[in-house]
Amino acid sequence: ARESAARIKLLHQVQDMRGSARVYCRPQATRDISGQQISRYDCGIFSVPSHEIILLHRELFSDSVGAGALSFEFDRVFEPGADQKEVYAEMEDAVLGVLDGFRVCILAYGQTGSGKTHTMLGDIVEEEASEFHIENFGIQLQGMKQLFEVAEHRSDRYQDNFTLTILEVFEERLCDLIAGTEIGDSKGSIHYDGISTSSRKGTRNRKRTVSDDEVNSQQGASTSSRASKNKLEIRTDKDGETIVQGLVSVKVSSFTEVLNVWQQALVQRRARIAEQGLDVAEYEAGTHVIATLRVSSANVSSGQGSVGKIHFVDLAGADLVSRPSAMKAKIPTEGILVPVGNDNEWRFASKSIATLCDVVHCRTQFMRSVPYRNSTLTHLLRDSLESDTKVLVVACLSSSVDDVQETASSLRFASLMKKVNIGRATKHTMHKFR
């Protein structure tokens, strides 16, 4: 086990030097009627013979001669039923790199119901009176908890500051999940183009001199009204970094505060969905949620510091729909593993997921023109997908026979991501940091 761990660590170092994305596969366990897991190693439509290989048993759905199992190789294939701690252990070194000034992006990809939110955030439990709490923490909350623990452990040598934003993308529209919450009103700040303002009404900290009329026209009457009226725009700052102008960020000093932010955001989100008369399940299936934690660290003795950030991206469901020309198929799985694209039998229900796949395909082909701006999601993630970022992808797979086409599509996407060269990530340091 020690030798295996050392080998994996060395592999990660080589991948970081090459600038390759790390790709993981997390298949769901097959369960019986009572919900009990049937097998830890066999999921019916696929099996996991090793920690790097997953087999999709195409022969179970095709009468074609030679249609044997398809093999896919990734950096790690988790056994069906692997617990949350086992999954996070594979991401730990990348997450902790944020304290050293690295940029990290972790994406959870898969169809609706494949376990993306469970993997990334955890299990969201709704209580009475529309209250929420999160249990069985996923990658995001385990990572943030450990970052605060490390920051506390080294507090005599380093001063670490954490800032959190939570952004939602639904039908190409941006929504700030922190704006309008109690903690957003009391502790949040909004960054406009050249202006850093406090969320508290009547309080602001300017980076340049502006008139009261200018600030008021941008801020609005109150933070609660900004939750619905504040305009969010994707911009590129002077350093070439993609930012969202108008987004509320909150300084968090403990993991408890992070949980508090999420609980308030979930309550406000549910109220907004109900107010708009939307179906909760359909809304959540079509929504991308991007939580970003920025960390600035300074050495108490030398004053030198670093600035890192990590995106935790819970993507919308990568669901497929059959084209009218393909409706003549006798069974849903006929034509299994045909390519997904504009000219084939299946297409993505989500435009942004389709664009993400187009972007990844272009990157693997080293094309000069990459359609980042064709969707809000890829526009936001352009920095992470182009260079100077450690990118980790978790492909979540359904174990249902009815979802075999989506499972095959997710495996293809994961395989493509392994071929993308992001570029070597570098430390972002600042001298005489204040």
Short mmCIF file of C-alpha atoms in Angstrom, two decimals:
data_model
loop_
_atom_site.label_atom_id
_atom_site.label_comp_id
_atom_site.label_asym_id
_atom_site.label_seq_id
_atom_site.Cartn_x
_atom_site.Cartn_y
_atom_site.Cartn_z
CA ALA A 1 0.00 0.00 0.00
CA ARG A 2 2.85 2.38 0.83
CA GLU A 3 4.55 1.63 -2.48
CA SER A 4 1.29 2.23 -4.34
CA ALA A 5 0.77 5.56 -2.58
CA ALA A 6 4.31 6.64 -3.46
CA ARG A 7 3.77 5.66 -7.08
CA ILE A 8 0.54 7.65 -7.28
CA LYS A 9 2.20 10.69 -5.72
CA LEU A 10 5.04 10.50 -8.26
CA LEU A 11 2.50 10.16 -11.10
CA HIS A 12 0.69 13.27 -9.90
CA GLN A 13 3.96 15.19 -9.89
CA VAL A 14 4.69 14.12 -13.45
CA GLN A 15 1.18 15.11 -14.54
CA ASP A 16 1.55 18.51 -12.91
CA MET A 17 4.83 19.05 -14.76
CA ARG A 18 3.21 18.07 -18.05
CA GLY A 19 0.11 20.14 -17.38
CA SER A 20 -2.26 17.20 -17.87
CA ALA A 21 -5.70 17.00 -16.30
CA ARG A 22 -6.27 14.28 -13.71
CA VAL A 23 -9.37 12.23 -14.44
CA TYR A 24 -11.19 10.00 -11.98
CA CYS A 25 -14.17 7.72 -12.42
CA ARG A 26 -16.77 7.10 -9.70
CA PRO A 27 -19.39 4.47 -10.63
CA GLN A 28 -22.51 4.05 -8.57
CA ALA A 29 -23.07 0.78 -6.77
CA THR A 30 -25.83 -1.54 -7.92
CA ARG A 31 -28.55 -1.78 -5.30
CA ASP A 32 -31.48 -4.12 -4.78
CA ILE A 33 -35.11 -3.15 -4.15
CA SER A 34 -34.42 -2.45 -0.49
CA GLY A 35 -31.56 -0.10 -1.39
CA GLN A 36 -28.80 -2.42 -0.21
CA GLN A 37 -25.58 -2.51 -2.21
CA ILE A 38 -25.32 -5.77 -4.19
CA SER A 39 -21.60 -5.79 -4.94
CA ARG A 40 -18.60 -3.58 -4.29
CA TYR A 41 -16.84 -4.68 -7.44
CA ASP A 42 -19.53 -5.41 -10.04
CA CYS A 43 -22.12 -2.87 -11.23
CA GLY A 44 -23.88 -4.99 -13.83
CA ILE A 45 -23.27 -2.83 -16.90
CA PHE A 46 -19.63 -2.23 -15.95
CA SER A 47 -16.97 -3.74 -13.74
CA VAL A 48 -13.77 -2.49 -12.10
CA PRO A 49 -10.95 -5.03 -12.49
CA SER A 50 -8.27 -2.62 -11.17
CA HIS A 51 -7.79 0.86 -9.71
CA GLU A 52 -7.16 2.30 -13.17
CA ILE A 53 -9.47 0.26 -15.45
CA ILE A 54 -13.24 0.19 -15.90
CA LEU A 55 -15.00 -2.14 -18.33
CA LEU A 56 -18.31 -1.23 -19.97
CA HIS A 57 -20.02 -4.47 -20.92
CA ARG A 58 -21.40 -3.54 -24.30
CA GLU A 59 -22.03 -7.19 -25.10
CA LEU A 60 -24.99 -7.17 -22.71
CA PHE A 61 -26.89 -4.82 -25.03
CA SER A 62 -25.72 -5.73 -28.50
CA ASP A 63 -26.16 -8.80 -30.69
CA SER A 64 -23.37 -7.68 -32.99
CA VAL A 65 -20.52 -10.11 -33.48
CA GLY A 66 -17.39 -8.94 -31.68
CA ALA A 67 -19.20 -6.43 -29.50
CA GLY A 68 -17.19 -7.18 -26.40
CA ALA A 69 -16.55 -5.10 -23.31
CA LEU A 70 -14.96 -1.70 -23.81
CA SER A 71 -12.03 -0.78 -21.60
CA PHE A 72 -11.33 2.73 -20.30
CA GLU A 73 -8.26 3.76 -18.32
CA PHE A 74 -8.14 6.70 -15.91
CA ASP A 75 -5.93 8.00 -13.13
CA ARG A 76 -8.16 6.26 -10.63
CA VAL A 77 -11.37 4.25 -10.88
CA PHE A 78 -13.10 4.03 -7.53
CA GLU A 79 -14.85 0.86 -6.56
CA PRO A 80 -18.65 1.09 -6.60
CA GLY A 81 -19.68 2.17 -3.14
CA ALA A 82 -16.39 3.89 -2.29
CA ASP A 83 -16.93 6.32 0.58
CA GLN A 84 -16.43 10.07 0.51
CA LYS A 85 -13.13 10.02 2.42
CA GLU A 86 -11.61 7.60 -0.08
CA VAL A 87 -12.57 9.89 -2.96
CA TYR A 88 -11.25 13.03 -1.26
CA ALA A 89 -7.93 11.34 -0.42
CA GLU A 90 -7.13 11.33 -4.15
CA MET A 91 -7.72 15.10 -4.40
CA GLU A 92 -6.08 16.12 -1.13
CA ASP A 93 -2.68 17.15 -2.45
CA ALA A 94 -4.21 19.33 -5.17
CA VAL A 95 -6.60 21.03 -2.74
CA LEU A 96 -3.84 21.83 -0.25
CA GLY A 97 -1.80 23.35 -3.07
CA VAL A 98 -4.08 26.39 -2.87
CA LEU A 99 -2.25 27.43 0.31
CA ASP A 100 0.97 27.55 -1.73
CA GLY A 101 -0.52 29.86 -4.37
CA PHE A 102 -1.70 27.34 -6.97
CA ARG A 103 -4.96 27.52 -8.93
CA VAL A 104 -7.12 24.42 -8.90
CA CYS A 105 -10.36 23.44 -10.60
CA ILE A 106 -12.32 20.31 -9.68
CA LEU A 107 -15.29 19.34 -11.89
CA ALA A 108 -17.97 16.73 -11.27
CA TYR A 109 -19.39 15.48 -14.59
CA GLY A 110 -22.20 13.03 -15.26
CA GLN A 111 -25.87 12.63 -15.99
CA THR A 112 -28.67 13.61 -13.64
CA GLY A 113 -28.80 11.30 -10.63
CA SER A 114 -25.29 9.91 -11.07
CA GLY A 115 -24.02 11.40 -7.81
CA LYS A 116 -22.34 14.67 -8.82
CA THR A 117 -23.69 16.79 -5.96
CA HIS A 118 -23.10 13.94 -3.52
CA THR A 119 -19.50 13.72 -4.72
CA MET A 120 -18.80 17.45 -4.81
CA LEU A 121 -20.82 18.89 -1.90
CA GLY A 122 -22.38 16.04 0.06
CA ASP A 123 -25.92 15.00 0.97
CA ILE A 124 -28.29 17.96 1.26
CA VAL A 125 -30.95 17.19 3.86
CA GLU A 126 -34.11 19.30 4.00
CA GLU A 127 -35.53 19.81 7.44
CA GLU A 128 -38.79 21.33 8.61
CA ALA A 129 -39.52 25.00 7.90
CA SER A 130 -37.44 24.85 4.69
CA GLU A 131 -34.15 24.57 6.55
CA PHE A 132 -31.22 22.63 5.13
CA HIS A 133 -28.09 20.99 6.43
CA ILE A 134 -25.33 19.06 4.68
CA GLU A 135 -24.02 15.72 5.86
CA ASN A 136 -21.62 13.10 4.51
CA PHE A 137 -19.36 15.87 3.20
CA GLY A 138 -18.08 15.67 -0.37
CA ILE A 139 -14.83 16.90 -1.91
CA GLN A 140 -15.63 20.59 -1.49
CA LEU A 141 -16.50 20.61 2.21
CA GLN A 142 -13.83 18.08 3.17
CA GLY A 143 -11.30 20.22 1.33
CA MET A 144 -12.39 23.48 2.93
CA LYS A 145 -12.42 21.89 6.36
CA GLN A 146 -8.86 20.66 5.93
CA LEU A 147 -7.68 24.03 4.61
CA PHE A 148 -8.94 25.76 7.75
CA GLU A 149 -7.33 23.09 9.93
CA VAL A 150 -3.96 23.59 8.23
CA ALA A 151 -4.33 27.38 8.46
CA GLU A 152 -4.98 27.13 12.20
CA HIS A 153 -2.05 24.76 12.69
CA ARG A 154 0.40 27.16 11.03
CA SER A 155 -1.13 30.41 12.33
CA ASP A 156 2.07 31.24 14.23
CA ARG A 157 3.98 31.38 10.93
CA TYR A 158 1.41 32.37 8.30
CA GLN A 159 -1.58 34.64 8.08
CA ASP A 160 -4.22 33.03 5.85
CA ASN A 161 -7.33 34.81 4.61
CA PHE A 162 -10.22 33.02 2.90
CA THR A 163 -12.88 34.50 0.61
CA LEU A 164 -15.87 32.51 -0.69
CA THR A 165 -18.21 33.06 -3.65
CA ILE A 166 -21.00 30.80 -4.88
CA LEU A 167 -22.26 31.27 -8.43
CA GLU A 168 -25.06 29.46 -10.23
CA VAL A 169 -25.61 29.17 -13.98
CA PHE A 170 -29.10 28.26 -15.21
CA GLU A 171 -30.15 28.53 -18.85
CA GLU A 172 -27.06 30.68 -19.57
CA ARG A 173 -28.00 33.16 -16.83
CA LEU A 174 -25.84 33.97 -13.81
CA CYS A 175 -27.22 33.98 -10.28
CA ASP A 176 -25.36 34.91 -7.08
CA LEU A 177 -26.31 32.47 -4.32
CA ILE A 178 -24.81 34.61 -1.54
CA ALA A 179 -26.31 37.99 -2.46
CA GLY A 180 -29.36 38.70 -0.33
CA THR A 181 -28.53 36.22 2.43
CA GLU A 182 -28.03 37.45 5.98
CA ILE A 183 -24.31 36.72 5.94
CA GLY A 184 -23.98 38.29 2.50
CA ASP A 185 -25.65 41.48 3.74
CA SER A 186 -23.53 41.74 6.89
CA LYS A 187 -20.10 40.49 5.77
CA GLY A 188 -20.11 40.42 1.98
CA SER A 189 -18.37 42.77 -0.42
CA ILE A 190 -18.96 43.41 -4.10
CA HIS A 191 -16.20 44.03 -6.60
CA TYR A 192 -17.05 46.34 -9.45
CA ASP A 193 -14.71 47.47 -12.16
CA GLY A 194 -12.18 49.30 -10.02
CA ILE A 195 -14.47 49.60 -6.97
CA SER A 196 -14.57 47.36 -3.92
CA THR A 197 -17.74 48.02 -1.92
CA SER A 198 -19.16 46.59 1.25
CA SER A 199 -22.50 44.81 1.12
CA ARG A 200 -23.68 46.84 4.10
CA LYS A 201 -25.77 49.75 2.98
CA GLY A 202 -24.01 53.08 3.31
CA THR A 203 -20.55 51.54 3.80
CA ARG A 204 -17.91 51.26 1.12
CA ASN A 205 -14.18 51.00 0.64
CA ARG A 206 -13.11 52.59 -2.62
CA LYS A 207 -10.09 51.71 -4.71
CA ARG A 208 -10.55 54.87 -6.77
CA THR A 209 -12.39 58.14 -6.22
CA VAL A 210 -15.97 58.02 -7.45
CA SER A 211 -19.06 60.07 -6.86
CA ASP A 212 -21.89 58.99 -4.60
CA ASP A 213 -24.23 58.96 -7.59
CA GLU A 214 -21.94 56.57 -9.44
CA VAL A 215 -21.69 54.17 -6.53
CA ASN A 216 -25.41 54.32 -5.80
CA SER A 217 -26.30 53.63 -9.40
CA GLN A 218 -24.17 50.49 -9.27
CA GLN A 219 -25.07 49.34 -5.79
CA GLY A 220 -28.81 49.89 -5.75
CA ALA A 221 -30.91 50.72 -2.72
CA SER A 222 -30.09 47.67 -0.58
CA THR A 223 -28.33 44.34 -0.67
CA SER A 224 -31.60 42.42 -0.71
CA SER A 225 -32.66 44.21 -3.88
CA ARG A 226 -29.23 43.53 -5.40
CA ALA A 227 -29.89 39.81 -5.03
CA SER A 228 -32.38 40.13 -7.87
CA LYS A 229 -31.39 43.41 -9.58
CA ASN A 230 -27.60 43.41 -9.39
CA LYS A 231 -26.15 42.85 -12.83
CA LEU A 232 -23.52 40.13 -13.07
CA GLU A 233 -21.07 40.38 -15.94
CA ILE A 234 -18.15 38.19 -16.94
CA ARG A 235 -15.07 40.35 -17.40
CA THR A 236 -11.32 39.97 -17.80
CA ASP A 237 -9.26 41.96 -15.32
CA LYS A 238 -5.91 43.66 -15.87
CA ASP A 239 -4.08 40.43 -15.01
CA GLY A 240 -6.00 38.46 -17.64
CA GLU A 241 -8.09 36.62 -15.04
CA THR A 242 -11.77 35.94 -15.68
CA ILE A 243 -13.93 37.57 -13.01
CA VAL A 244 -17.64 38.12 -12.44
CA GLN A 245 -18.30 41.78 -11.85
CA GLY A 246 -20.98 42.42 -9.23
CA LEU A 247 -20.57 39.06 -7.47
CA VAL A 248 -20.79 39.10 -3.66
CA SER A 249 -17.83 37.56 -1.85
CA VAL A 250 -17.70 36.73 1.85
CA LYS A 251 -14.63 36.52 4.06
CA VAL A 252 -14.84 33.30 6.04
CA SER A 253 -12.66 32.64 9.07
CA SER A 254 -13.79 29.12 9.96
CA PHE A 255 -15.35 26.01 8.47
CA THR A 256 -18.47 26.70 10.54
CA GLU A 257 -18.92 29.95 8.64
CA VAL A 258 -18.63 28.08 5.34
CA LEU A 259 -21.45 25.76 6.41
CA ASN A 260 -23.50 28.77 7.48
CA VAL A 261 -23.03 30.40 4.07
CA TRP A 262 -24.16 27.24 2.30
CA GLN A 263 -27.19 26.76 4.53
CA GLN A 264 -28.40 30.30 3.94
CA ALA A 265 -27.71 30.06 0.22
CA LEU A 266 -29.72 26.83 -0.08
CA VAL A 267 -32.68 28.31 1.80
CA GLN A 268 -32.73 31.42 -0.38
CA ARG A 269 -32.32 29.34 -3.52
CA ARG A 270 -35.28 27.12 -2.66
CA ALA A 271 -37.46 30.16 -1.93
CA ARG A 272 -36.53 31.68 -5.29
CA ILE A 273 -37.34 28.46 -7.16
CA ALA A 274 -40.74 28.30 -5.44
CA GLU A 275 -41.43 31.97 -6.17
CA GLN A 276 -40.71 31.43 -9.86
CA GLY A 277 -42.94 28.34 -9.94
CA LEU A 278 -40.19 26.06 -11.21
CA ASP A 279 -39.86 22.33 -10.66
CA VAL A 280 -37.07 21.80 -8.12
CA ALA A 281 -35.74 18.57 -9.64
CA GLU A 282 -35.67 19.96 -13.19
CA TYR A 283 -34.08 23.20 -12.04
CA GLU A 284 -31.31 21.48 -10.11
CA ALA A 285 -30.67 19.05 -12.97
CA GLY A 286 -30.07 21.93 -15.37
CA THR A 287 -27.95 24.07 -13.06
CA HIS A 288 -24.18 24.48 -12.79
CA VAL A 289 -22.94 25.54 -9.35
CA ILE A 290 -19.45 27.00 -8.99
CA ALA A 291 -18.11 27.60 -5.48
CA THR A 292 -14.79 29.44 -5.44
CA LEU A 293 -12.48 29.77 -2.45
CA ARG A 294 -9.67 32.32 -2.71
CA VAL A 295 -6.79 32.06 -0.28
CA SER A 296 -4.21 34.76 0.40
CA SER A 297 -1.33 33.68 2.61
CA ALA A 298 1.48 35.76 4.06
CA ASN A 299 4.60 34.71 5.93
CA VAL A 300 4.54 36.61 9.20
CA SER A 301 8.35 36.97 9.32
CA SER A 302 9.24 37.85 5.73
CA GLY A 303 6.00 39.39 4.52
CA GLN A 304 6.17 37.31 1.35
CA GLY A 305 2.92 35.69 0.38
CA SER A 306 0.88 33.82 -2.18
CA VAL A 307 -2.59 33.99 -3.67
CA GLY A 308 -4.36 30.80 -4.71
CA LYS A 309 -7.89 29.85 -5.62
CA ILE A 310 -9.93 26.72 -6.14
CA HIS A 311 -13.13 26.19 -8.13
CA PHE A 312 -15.49 23.42 -7.06
CA VAL A 313 -17.76 22.88 -10.07
CA ASP A 314 -20.94 20.80 -9.82
CA LEU A 315 -21.99 20.58 -13.47
CA ALA A 316 -25.55 20.24 -14.73
CA GLY A 317 -26.71 16.80 -15.81
CA ALA A 318 -25.06 15.55 -19.00
CA ASP A 319 -28.33 14.00 -20.15
CA LEU A 320 -28.93 12.87 -23.72
CA VAL A 321 -31.99 13.06 -25.92
CA SER A 322 -32.60 11.02 -29.04
CA ARG A 323 -32.96 12.83 -32.34
CA PRO A 324 -36.17 12.40 -34.36
CA SER A 325 -34.26 10.48 -37.03
CA ALA A 326 -33.16 8.00 -34.38
CA MET A 327 -36.63 7.29 -33.02
CA LYS A 328 -36.98 4.29 -35.30
CA ALA A 329 -34.57 2.36 -33.11
CA LYS A 330 -36.19 -0.80 -31.82
CA ILE A 331 -34.63 -0.57 -28.36
CA PRO A 332 -33.21 2.41 -26.43
CA THR A 333 -29.70 0.97 -26.48
CA GLU A 334 -29.54 0.27 -30.20
CA GLY A 335 -26.67 2.23 -31.68
CA ILE A 336 -24.96 2.23 -28.32
CA LEU A 337 -21.71 4.17 -28.12
CA VAL A 338 -22.37 6.14 -31.29
CA PRO A 339 -20.70 9.56 -31.05
CA VAL A 340 -22.62 12.42 -29.50
CA GLY A 341 -22.78 15.50 -31.70
CA ASN A 342 -24.82 17.56 -34.09
CA ASP A 343 -24.83 14.98 -36.87
CA ASN A 344 -25.42 11.81 -34.88
CA GLU A 345 -28.24 9.95 -33.18
CA TRP A 346 -27.92 11.51 -29.75
CA ARG A 347 -27.44 15.06 -28.51
CA PHE A 348 -27.04 16.74 -25.14
CA ALA A 349 -30.13 18.22 -23.55
CA SER A 350 -27.97 21.02 -22.09
CA LYS A 351 -26.45 23.50 -24.51
CA SER A 352 -23.67 24.38 -22.08
CA ILE A 353 -22.66 20.74 -21.62
CA ALA A 354 -22.57 20.35 -25.41
CA THR A 355 -20.36 23.43 -25.64
CA LEU A 356 -18.07 22.11 -22.91
CA CYS A 357 -17.60 18.92 -24.91
CA ASP A 358 -16.91 20.99 -28.05
CA VAL A 359 -14.28 22.98 -26.15
CA VAL A 360 -12.60 19.83 -24.86
CA HIS A 361 -12.61 18.33 -28.36
CA CYS A 362 -11.02 21.47 -29.82
CA ARG A 363 -8.37 21.44 -27.11
CA THR A 364 -7.46 17.82 -27.87
CA GLN A 365 -7.13 18.73 -31.56
CA PHE A 366 -5.00 21.83 -30.76
CA MET A 367 -7.37 24.02 -32.75
CA ARG A 368 -6.68 27.74 -32.87
CA SER A 369 -10.32 28.69 -32.42
CA VAL A 370 -11.94 27.29 -29.28
CA PRO A 371 -15.64 28.21 -28.67
CA TYR A 372 -15.32 29.34 -25.04
CA ARG A 373 -17.81 32.17 -25.53
CA ASN A 374 -20.53 29.93 -26.94
CA SER A 375 -21.82 29.32 -23.41
CA THR A 376 -21.70 31.06 -20.05
CA LEU A 377 -20.17 27.99 -18.40
CA THR A 378 -17.17 27.68 -20.70
CA HIS A 379 -16.68 31.46 -20.65
CA LEU A 380 -16.39 31.28 -16.85
CA LEU A 381 -14.05 28.29 -16.93
CA ARG A 382 -11.81 29.56 -19.71
CA ASP A 383 -8.96 30.40 -17.31
CA SER A 384 -9.06 26.94 -15.79
CA LEU A 385 -9.22 25.08 -19.09
CA GLU A 386 -6.51 27.08 -20.85
CA SER A 387 -3.47 27.26 -18.61
CA ASP A 388 -1.85 27.61 -15.20
CA THR A 389 -4.40 25.47 -13.34
CA LYS A 390 -4.47 22.00 -11.84
CA VAL A 391 -7.63 20.48 -13.31
CA LEU A 392 -9.27 17.40 -11.82
CA VAL A 393 -12.37 15.76 -13.29
CA VAL A 394 -14.60 13.23 -11.54
CA ALA A 395 -16.83 11.33 -13.97
CA CYS A 396 -19.86 10.06 -12.05
CA LEU A 397 -21.56 7.03 -13.62
CA SER A 398 -25.05 5.63 -13.17
CA SER A 399 -25.32 1.88 -12.65
CA SER A 400 -28.79 1.69 -14.23
CA VAL A 401 -29.24 -0.30 -17.43
CA ASP A 402 -31.57 2.44 -18.70
CA ASP A 403 -28.72 4.96 -18.52
CA VAL A 404 -26.16 3.01 -20.51
CA GLN A 405 -25.98 5.60 -23.32
CA GLU A 406 -25.30 8.42 -20.85
CA THR A 407 -22.75 6.22 -19.08
CA ALA A 408 -20.94 5.61 -22.37
CA SER A 409 -21.05 9.33 -23.15
CA SER A 410 -19.56 10.21 -19.74
CA LEU A 411 -16.75 7.70 -20.24
CA ARG A 412 -15.98 9.23 -23.64
CA PHE A 413 -15.88 12.73 -22.16
CA ALA A 414 -13.56 11.57 -19.37
CA SER A 415 -11.27 9.91 -21.91
CA LEU A 416 -11.10 13.14 -23.91
CA MET A 417 -10.22 15.15 -20.80
CA LYS A 418 -7.19 12.94 -20.25
CA LYS A 419 -5.86 14.15 -23.60
CA VAL A 420 -6.20 17.85 -22.79
CA ASN A 421 -2.94 19.63 -21.97
CA ILE A 422 -3.82 22.46 -19.62
CA GLY A 423 -0.30 23.73 -19.10
CA ARG A 424 1.93 23.58 -16.07
CA ALA A 425 0.46 25.23 -12.99
CA THR A 426 2.65 27.82 -11.28
CA LYS A 427 2.70 29.36 -7.82
CA HIS A 428 1.25 32.85 -7.62
CA THR A 429 3.48 34.67 -5.17
CA MET A 430 3.56 38.23 -3.93
CA HIS A 431 6.59 39.87 -2.35
CA LYS A 432 6.15 41.97 0.75
CA PHE A 433 2.54 40.81 0.87
CA ARG A 434 0.15 42.87 2.96
#
